[in-house]
PDB file of C-alpha atoms in Angstrom:
ATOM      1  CA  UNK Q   1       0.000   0.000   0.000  1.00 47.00           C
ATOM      2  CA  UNK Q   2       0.842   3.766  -0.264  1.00 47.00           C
ATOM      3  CA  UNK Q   3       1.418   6.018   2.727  1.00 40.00           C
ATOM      4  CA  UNK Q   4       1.905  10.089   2.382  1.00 42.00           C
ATOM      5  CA  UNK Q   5       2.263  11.849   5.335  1.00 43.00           C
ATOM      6  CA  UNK Q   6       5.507  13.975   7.178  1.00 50.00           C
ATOM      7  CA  UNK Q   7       7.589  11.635   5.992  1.00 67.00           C
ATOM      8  CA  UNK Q   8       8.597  10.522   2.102  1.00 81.00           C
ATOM      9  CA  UNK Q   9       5.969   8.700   0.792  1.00 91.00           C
ATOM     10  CA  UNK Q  10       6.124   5.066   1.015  1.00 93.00           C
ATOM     11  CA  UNK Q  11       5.055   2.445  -1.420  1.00 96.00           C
ATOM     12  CA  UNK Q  12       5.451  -0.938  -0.376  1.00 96.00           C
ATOM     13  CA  UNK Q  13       4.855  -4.036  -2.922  1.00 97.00           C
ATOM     14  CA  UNK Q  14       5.670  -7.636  -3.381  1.00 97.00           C
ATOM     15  CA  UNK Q  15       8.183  -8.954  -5.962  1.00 97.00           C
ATOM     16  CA  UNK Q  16       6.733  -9.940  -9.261  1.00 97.00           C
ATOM     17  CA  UNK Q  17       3.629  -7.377  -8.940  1.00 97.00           C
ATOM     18  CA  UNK Q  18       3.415  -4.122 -11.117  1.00 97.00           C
ATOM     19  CA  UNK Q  19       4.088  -0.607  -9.362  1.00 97.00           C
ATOM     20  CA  UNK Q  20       2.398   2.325 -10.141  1.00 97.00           C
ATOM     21  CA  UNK Q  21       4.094   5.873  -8.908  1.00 97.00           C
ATOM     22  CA  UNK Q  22       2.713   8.936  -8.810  1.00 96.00           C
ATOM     23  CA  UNK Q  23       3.654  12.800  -8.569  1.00 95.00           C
ATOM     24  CA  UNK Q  24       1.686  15.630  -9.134  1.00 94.00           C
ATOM     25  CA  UNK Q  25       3.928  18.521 -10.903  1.00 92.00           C
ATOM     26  CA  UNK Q  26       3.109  22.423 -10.195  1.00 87.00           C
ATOM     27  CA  UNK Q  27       4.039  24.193 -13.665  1.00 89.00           C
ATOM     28  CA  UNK Q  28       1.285  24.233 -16.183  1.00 90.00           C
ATOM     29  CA  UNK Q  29       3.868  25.353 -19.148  1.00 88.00           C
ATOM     30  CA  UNK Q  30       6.250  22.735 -18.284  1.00 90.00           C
ATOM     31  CA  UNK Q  31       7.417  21.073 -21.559  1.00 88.00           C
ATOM     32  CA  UNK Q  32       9.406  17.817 -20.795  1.00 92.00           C
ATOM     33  CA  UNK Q  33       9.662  15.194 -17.657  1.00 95.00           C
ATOM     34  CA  UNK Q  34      11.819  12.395 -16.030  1.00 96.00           C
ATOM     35  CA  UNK Q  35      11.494  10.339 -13.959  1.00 97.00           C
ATOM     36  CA  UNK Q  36      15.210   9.543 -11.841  1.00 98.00           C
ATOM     37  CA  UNK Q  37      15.685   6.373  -9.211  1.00 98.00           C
ATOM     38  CA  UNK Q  38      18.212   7.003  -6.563  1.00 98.00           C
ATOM     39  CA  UNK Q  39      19.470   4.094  -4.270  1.00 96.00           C
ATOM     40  CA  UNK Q  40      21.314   4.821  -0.917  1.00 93.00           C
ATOM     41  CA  UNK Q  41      24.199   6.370  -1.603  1.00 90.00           C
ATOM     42  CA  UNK Q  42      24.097   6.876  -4.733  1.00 94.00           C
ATOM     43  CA  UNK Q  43      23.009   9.992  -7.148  1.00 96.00           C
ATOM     44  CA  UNK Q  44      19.949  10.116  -9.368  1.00 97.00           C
ATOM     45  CA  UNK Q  45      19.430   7.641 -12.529  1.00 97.00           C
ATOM     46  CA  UNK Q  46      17.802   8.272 -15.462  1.00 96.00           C
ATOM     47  CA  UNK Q  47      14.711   6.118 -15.992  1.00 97.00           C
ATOM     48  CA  UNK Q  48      12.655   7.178 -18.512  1.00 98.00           C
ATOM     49  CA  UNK Q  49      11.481  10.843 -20.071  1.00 96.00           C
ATOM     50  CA  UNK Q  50       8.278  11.872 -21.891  1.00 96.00           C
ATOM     51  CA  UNK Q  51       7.478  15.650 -23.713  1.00 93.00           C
ATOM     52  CA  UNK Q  52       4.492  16.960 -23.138  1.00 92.00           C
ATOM     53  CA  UNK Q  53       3.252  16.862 -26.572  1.00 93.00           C
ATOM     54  CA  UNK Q  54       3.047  13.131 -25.491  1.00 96.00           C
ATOM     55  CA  UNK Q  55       0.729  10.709 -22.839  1.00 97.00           C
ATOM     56  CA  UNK Q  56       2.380   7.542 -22.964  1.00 98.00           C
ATOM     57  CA  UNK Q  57       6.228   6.163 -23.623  1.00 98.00           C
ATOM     58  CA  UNK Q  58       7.314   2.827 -23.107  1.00 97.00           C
ATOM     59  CA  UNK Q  59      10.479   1.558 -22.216  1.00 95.00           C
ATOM     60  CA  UNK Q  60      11.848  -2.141 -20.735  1.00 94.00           C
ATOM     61  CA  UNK Q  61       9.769  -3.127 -18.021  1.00 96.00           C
ATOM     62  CA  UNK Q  62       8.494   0.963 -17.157  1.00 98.00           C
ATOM     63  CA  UNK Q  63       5.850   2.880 -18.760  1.00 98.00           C
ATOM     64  CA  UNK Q  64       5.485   6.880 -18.056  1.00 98.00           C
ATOM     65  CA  UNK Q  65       2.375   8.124 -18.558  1.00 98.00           C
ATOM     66  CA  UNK Q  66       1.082  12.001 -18.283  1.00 97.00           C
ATOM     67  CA  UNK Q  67      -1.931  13.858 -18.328  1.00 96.00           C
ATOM     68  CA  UNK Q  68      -1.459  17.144 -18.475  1.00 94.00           C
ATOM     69  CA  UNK Q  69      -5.151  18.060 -17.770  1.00 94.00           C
ATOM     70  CA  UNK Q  70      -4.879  17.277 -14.285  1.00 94.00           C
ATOM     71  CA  UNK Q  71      -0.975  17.488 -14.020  1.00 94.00           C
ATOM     72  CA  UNK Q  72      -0.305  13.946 -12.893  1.00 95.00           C
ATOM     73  CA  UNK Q  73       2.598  11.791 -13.925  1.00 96.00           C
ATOM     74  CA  UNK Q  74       2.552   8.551 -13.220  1.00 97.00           C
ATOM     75  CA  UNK Q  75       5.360   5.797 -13.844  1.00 98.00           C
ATOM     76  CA  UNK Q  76       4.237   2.008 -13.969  1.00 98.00           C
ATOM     77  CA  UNK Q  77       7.012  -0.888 -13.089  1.00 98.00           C
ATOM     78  CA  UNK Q  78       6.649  -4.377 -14.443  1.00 98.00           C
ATOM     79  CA  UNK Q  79       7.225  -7.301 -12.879  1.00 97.00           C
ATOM     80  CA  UNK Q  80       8.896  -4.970  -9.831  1.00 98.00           C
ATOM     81  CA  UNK Q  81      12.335  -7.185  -8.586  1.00 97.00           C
ATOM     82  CA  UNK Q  82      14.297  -6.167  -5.184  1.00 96.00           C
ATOM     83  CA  UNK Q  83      16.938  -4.433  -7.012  1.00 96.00           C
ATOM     84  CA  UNK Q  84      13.995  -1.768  -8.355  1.00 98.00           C
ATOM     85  CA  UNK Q  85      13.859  -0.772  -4.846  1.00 97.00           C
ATOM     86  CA  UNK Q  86      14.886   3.309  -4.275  1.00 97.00           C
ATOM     87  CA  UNK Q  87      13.170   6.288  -3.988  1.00 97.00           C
ATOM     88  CA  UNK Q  88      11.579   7.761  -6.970  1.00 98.00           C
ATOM     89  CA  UNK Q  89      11.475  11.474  -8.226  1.00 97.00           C
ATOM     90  CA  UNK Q  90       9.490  12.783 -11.169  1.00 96.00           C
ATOM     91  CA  UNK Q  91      11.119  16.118 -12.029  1.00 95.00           C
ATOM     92  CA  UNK Q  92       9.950  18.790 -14.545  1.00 94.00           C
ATOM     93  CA  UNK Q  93      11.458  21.322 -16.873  1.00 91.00           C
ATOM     94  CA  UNK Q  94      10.872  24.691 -16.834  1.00 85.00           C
ATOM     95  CA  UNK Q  95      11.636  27.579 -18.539  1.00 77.00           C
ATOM     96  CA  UNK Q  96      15.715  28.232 -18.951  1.00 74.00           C
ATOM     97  CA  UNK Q  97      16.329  24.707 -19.170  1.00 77.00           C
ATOM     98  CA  UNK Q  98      15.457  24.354 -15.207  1.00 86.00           C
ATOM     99  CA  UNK Q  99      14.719  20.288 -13.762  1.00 90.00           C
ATOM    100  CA  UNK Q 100      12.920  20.903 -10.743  1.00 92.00           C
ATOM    101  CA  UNK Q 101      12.356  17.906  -8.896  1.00 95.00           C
ATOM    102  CA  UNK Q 102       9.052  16.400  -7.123  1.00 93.00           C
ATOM    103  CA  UNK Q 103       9.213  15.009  -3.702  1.00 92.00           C
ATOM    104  CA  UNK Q 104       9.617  11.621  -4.519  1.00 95.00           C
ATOM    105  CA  UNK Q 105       8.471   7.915  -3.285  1.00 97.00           C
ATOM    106  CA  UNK Q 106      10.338   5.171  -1.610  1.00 97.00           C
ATOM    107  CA  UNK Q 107       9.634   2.031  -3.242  1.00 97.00           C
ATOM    108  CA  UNK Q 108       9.899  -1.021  -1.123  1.00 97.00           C
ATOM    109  CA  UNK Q 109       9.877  -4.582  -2.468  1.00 97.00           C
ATOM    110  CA  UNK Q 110       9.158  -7.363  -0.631  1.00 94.00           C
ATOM    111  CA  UNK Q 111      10.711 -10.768  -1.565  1.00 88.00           C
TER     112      UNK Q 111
ATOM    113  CA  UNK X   1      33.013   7.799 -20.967  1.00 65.00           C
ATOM    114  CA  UNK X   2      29.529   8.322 -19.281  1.00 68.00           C
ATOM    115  CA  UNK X   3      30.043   9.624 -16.095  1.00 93.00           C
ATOM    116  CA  UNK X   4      30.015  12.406 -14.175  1.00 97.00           C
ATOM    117  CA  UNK X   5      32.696  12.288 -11.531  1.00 97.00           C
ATOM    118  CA  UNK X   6      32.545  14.423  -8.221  1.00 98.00           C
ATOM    119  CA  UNK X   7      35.199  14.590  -5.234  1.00 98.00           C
ATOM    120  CA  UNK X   8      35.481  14.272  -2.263  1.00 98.00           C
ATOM    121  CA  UNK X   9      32.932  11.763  -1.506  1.00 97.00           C
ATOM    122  CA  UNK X  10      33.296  13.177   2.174  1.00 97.00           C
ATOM    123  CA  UNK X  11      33.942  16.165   3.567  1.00 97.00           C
ATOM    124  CA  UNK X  12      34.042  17.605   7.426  1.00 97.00           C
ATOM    125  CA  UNK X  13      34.163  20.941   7.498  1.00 94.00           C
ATOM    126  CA  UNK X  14      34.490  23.714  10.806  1.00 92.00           C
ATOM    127  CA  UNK X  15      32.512  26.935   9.959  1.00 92.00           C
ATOM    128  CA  UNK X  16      35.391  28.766   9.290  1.00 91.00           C
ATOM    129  CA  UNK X  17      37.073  26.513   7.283  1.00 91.00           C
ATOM    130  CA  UNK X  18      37.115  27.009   3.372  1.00 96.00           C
ATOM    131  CA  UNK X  19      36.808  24.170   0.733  1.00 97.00           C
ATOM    132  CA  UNK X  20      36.039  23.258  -2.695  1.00 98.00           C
ATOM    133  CA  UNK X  21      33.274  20.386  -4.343  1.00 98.00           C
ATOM    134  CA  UNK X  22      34.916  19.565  -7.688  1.00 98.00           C
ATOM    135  CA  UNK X  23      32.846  17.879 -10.723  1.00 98.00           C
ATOM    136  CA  UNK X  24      34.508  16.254 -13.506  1.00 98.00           C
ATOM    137  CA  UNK X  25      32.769  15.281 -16.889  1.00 97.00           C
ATOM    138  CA  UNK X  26      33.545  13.982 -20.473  1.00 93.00           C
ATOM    139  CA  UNK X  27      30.893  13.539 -22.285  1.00 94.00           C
ATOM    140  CA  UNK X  28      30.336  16.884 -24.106  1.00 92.00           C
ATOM    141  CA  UNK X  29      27.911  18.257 -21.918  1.00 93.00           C
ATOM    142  CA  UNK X  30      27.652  22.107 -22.194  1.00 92.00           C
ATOM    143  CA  UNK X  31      25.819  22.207 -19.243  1.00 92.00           C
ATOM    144  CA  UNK X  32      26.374  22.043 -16.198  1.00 95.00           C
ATOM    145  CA  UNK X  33      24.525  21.958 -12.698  1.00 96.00           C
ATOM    146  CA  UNK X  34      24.510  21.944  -8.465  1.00 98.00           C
ATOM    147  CA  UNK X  35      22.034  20.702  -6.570  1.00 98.00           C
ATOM    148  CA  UNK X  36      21.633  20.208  -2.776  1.00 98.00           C
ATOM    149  CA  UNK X  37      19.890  17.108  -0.973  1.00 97.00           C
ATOM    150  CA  UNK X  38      18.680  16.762   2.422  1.00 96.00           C
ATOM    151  CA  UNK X  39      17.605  13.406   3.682  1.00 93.00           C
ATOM    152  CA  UNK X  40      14.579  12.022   2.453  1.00 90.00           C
ATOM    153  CA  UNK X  41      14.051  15.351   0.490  1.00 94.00           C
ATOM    154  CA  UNK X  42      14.533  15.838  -3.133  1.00 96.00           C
ATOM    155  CA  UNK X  43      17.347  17.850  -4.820  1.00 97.00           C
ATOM    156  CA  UNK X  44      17.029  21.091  -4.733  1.00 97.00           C
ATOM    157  CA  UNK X  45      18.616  23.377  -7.598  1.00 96.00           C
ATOM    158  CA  UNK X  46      21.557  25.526  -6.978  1.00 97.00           C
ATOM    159  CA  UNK X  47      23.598  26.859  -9.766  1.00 96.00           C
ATOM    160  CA  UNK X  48      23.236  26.392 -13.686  1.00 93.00           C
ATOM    161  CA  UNK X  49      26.497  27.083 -15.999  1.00 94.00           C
ATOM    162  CA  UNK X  50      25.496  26.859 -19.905  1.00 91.00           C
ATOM    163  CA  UNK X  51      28.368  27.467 -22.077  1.00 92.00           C
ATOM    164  CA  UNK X  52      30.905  27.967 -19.146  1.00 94.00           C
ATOM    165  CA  UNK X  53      28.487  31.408 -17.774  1.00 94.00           C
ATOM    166  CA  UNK X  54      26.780  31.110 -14.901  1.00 95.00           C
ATOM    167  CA  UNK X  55      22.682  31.114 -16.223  1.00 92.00           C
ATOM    168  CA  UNK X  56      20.648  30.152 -12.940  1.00 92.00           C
ATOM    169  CA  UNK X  57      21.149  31.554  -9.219  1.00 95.00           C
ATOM    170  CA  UNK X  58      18.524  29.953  -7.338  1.00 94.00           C
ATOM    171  CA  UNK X  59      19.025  32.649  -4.813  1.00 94.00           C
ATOM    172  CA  UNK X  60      22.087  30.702  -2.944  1.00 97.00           C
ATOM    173  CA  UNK X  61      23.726  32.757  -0.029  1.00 97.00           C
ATOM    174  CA  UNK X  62      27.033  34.078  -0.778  1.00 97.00           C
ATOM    175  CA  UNK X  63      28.349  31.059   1.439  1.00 97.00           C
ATOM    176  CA  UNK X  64      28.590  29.132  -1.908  1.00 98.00           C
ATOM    177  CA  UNK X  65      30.309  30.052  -4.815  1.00 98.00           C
ATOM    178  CA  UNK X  66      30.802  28.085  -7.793  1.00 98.00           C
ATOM    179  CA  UNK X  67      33.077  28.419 -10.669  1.00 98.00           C
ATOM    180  CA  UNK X  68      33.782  26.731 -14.102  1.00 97.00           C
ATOM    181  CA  UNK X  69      36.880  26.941 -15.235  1.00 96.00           C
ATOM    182  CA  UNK X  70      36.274  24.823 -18.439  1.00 94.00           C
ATOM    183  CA  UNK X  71      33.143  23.039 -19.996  1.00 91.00           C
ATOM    184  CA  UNK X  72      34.318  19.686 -18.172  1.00 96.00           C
ATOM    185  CA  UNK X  73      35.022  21.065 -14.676  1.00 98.00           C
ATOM    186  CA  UNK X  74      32.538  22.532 -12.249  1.00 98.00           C
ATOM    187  CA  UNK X  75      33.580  23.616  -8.967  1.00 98.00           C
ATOM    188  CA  UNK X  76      31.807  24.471  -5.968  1.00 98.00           C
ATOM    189  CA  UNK X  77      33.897  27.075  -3.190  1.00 98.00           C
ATOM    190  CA  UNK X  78      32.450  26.635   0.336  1.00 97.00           C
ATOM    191  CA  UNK X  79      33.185  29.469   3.151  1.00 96.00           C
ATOM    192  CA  UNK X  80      31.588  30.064   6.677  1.00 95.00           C
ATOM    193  CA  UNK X  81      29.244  27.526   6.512  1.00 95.00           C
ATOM    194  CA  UNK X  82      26.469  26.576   9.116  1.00 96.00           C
ATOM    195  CA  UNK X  83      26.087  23.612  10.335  1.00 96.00           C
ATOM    196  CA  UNK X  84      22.798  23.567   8.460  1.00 96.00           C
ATOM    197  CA  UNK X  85      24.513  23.432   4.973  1.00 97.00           C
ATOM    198  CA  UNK X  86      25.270  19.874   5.486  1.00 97.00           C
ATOM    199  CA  UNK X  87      23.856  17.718   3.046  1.00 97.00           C
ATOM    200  CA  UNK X  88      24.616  15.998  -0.054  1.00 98.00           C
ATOM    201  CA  UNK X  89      25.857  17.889  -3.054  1.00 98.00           C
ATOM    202  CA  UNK X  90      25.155  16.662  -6.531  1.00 98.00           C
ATOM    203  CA  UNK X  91      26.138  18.015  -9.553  1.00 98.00           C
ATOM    204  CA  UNK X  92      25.153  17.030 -13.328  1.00 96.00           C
ATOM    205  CA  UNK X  93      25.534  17.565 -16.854  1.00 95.00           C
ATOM    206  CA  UNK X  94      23.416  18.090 -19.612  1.00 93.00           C
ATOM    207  CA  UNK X  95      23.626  18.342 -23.233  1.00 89.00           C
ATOM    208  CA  UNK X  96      22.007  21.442 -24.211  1.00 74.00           C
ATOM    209  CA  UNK X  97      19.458  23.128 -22.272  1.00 68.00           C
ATOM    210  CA  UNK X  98      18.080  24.528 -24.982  1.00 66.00           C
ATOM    211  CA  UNK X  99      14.273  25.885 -24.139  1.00 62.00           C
ATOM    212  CA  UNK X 100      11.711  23.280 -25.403  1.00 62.00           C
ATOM    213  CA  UNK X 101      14.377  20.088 -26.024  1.00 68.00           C
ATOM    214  CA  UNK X 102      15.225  17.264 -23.843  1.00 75.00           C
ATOM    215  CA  UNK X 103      17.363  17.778 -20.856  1.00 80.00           C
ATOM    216  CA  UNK X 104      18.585  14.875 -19.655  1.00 91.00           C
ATOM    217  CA  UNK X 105      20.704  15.429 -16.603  1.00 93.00           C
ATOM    218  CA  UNK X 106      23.157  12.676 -15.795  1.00 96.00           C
ATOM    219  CA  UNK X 107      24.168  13.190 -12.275  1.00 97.00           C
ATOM    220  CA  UNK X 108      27.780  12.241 -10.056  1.00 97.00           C
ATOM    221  CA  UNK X 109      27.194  10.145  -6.884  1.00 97.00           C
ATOM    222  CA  UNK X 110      27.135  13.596  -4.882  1.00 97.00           C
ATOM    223  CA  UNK X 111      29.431  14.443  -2.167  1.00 98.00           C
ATOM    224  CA  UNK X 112      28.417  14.434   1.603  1.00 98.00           C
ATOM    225  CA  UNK X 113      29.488  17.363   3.152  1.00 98.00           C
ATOM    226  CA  UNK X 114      29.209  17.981   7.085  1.00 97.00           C
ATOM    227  CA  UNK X 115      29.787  21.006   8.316  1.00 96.00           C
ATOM    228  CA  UNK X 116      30.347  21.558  12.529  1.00 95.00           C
TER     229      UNK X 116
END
């Protein structure tokens, strides 16, 4: 299940099901997303990206999908395995080539 | 080589010490970027160079001043720092951040600075 509260959001799942992430962005004429996994001690990875003249992109095992009516990202994880386990930040671009990040969600796999 | 590099990994700094953040990349990149990260908290944007000039200020105290000598080096100067400045610094690299293109930022593993 998902928790949000003062804490980073938690989602907790068992191997082998699909996650679904979500973040909310704040800048209507924001024109391209990410999405970045970081592990413990590491620095943010580049998952997958998605313009906005686009609602859906594909890539192995993770699907992004936006709607930019409601400003909702949301990215979808096949199959989730331990190793997908990190937090999760969607981050937007705004104007001067800006990536401002959301406030992410620590996915948690249980084997 | 697809990597940004960034050293030290650690650093322990008084708050009257001074110290640098360094950044190394080779991939091209022609921009580059600092963030900070608190724990648990997302990064937060500091500094944008594009083209070697300095093209964002997020409003940083003075505390911080960064510097890019070349397009593959971006350093970070650190003076009189509160204890509250400890964190983890991050910096990237982008392409181009051309207005309405992709921006992928690759990022370095960050260094964890500590300041007493």
């Amino acid at each position: 299940g998902e928790s949000v509260g003062l804490h980073l959001p938690t989602l907790s799942v068992q191997e082998g099901d699909n996650s679904i992430i979500n973040c909310a962005y704040s800048n209507s004429a924001s024109d391209y997303f990410i999405w970045y996994k970081q592990e413990s001690g590491k620095g943010p990875q580049f998952i997958i990206d998605i313009r906005s003249n686009m609602d859906k992109r594909q890539g192995q095992r993770v699907t992004v999908l936006l709607n930019k009516t409601v400003k909702h990202l949301s990215l979808q994880i096949a199959a989730t395995q331990p190793g997908d386990s990190a937090v999760y930040f969607c981050a937007e671009k705004w104007q001067g080539g800006k990536l401002i990040f959301g406030q992410g969600t620590e996915l948690s796999v249980k084997p | 080589d697809t990597e940004v590099t960034q050293t030290p990994k650690h650093l322990v700094m008084g708050m009257t010490n001074k110290k640098s953040l360094k950044c190394e990349q080779h991939m091209g990149h022609r921009a580059m970027y600092w963030y900070k990260q608190k724990a648990k908290k997302p990064p937060e944007l500091m500094f944008v160079y594009s083209y070697e000039k300095l093209s964002i200020n997020e409003s940083v105290p003075s505390r911080f001043s960064p510097e890019c000598p070349n397009s593959s080096l971006l350093n970070l100067h650190l003076h009189a720092l509160q204890p509250e400045d400890s964190a983890l610094y991050l910096c990237a690299s982008s392409q181009d951040p051309a207005p309405g293109g992709a921006n992928v930022l690759t990022f370095g593993a960050g260094s964890r600075l500590t300041v007493l």
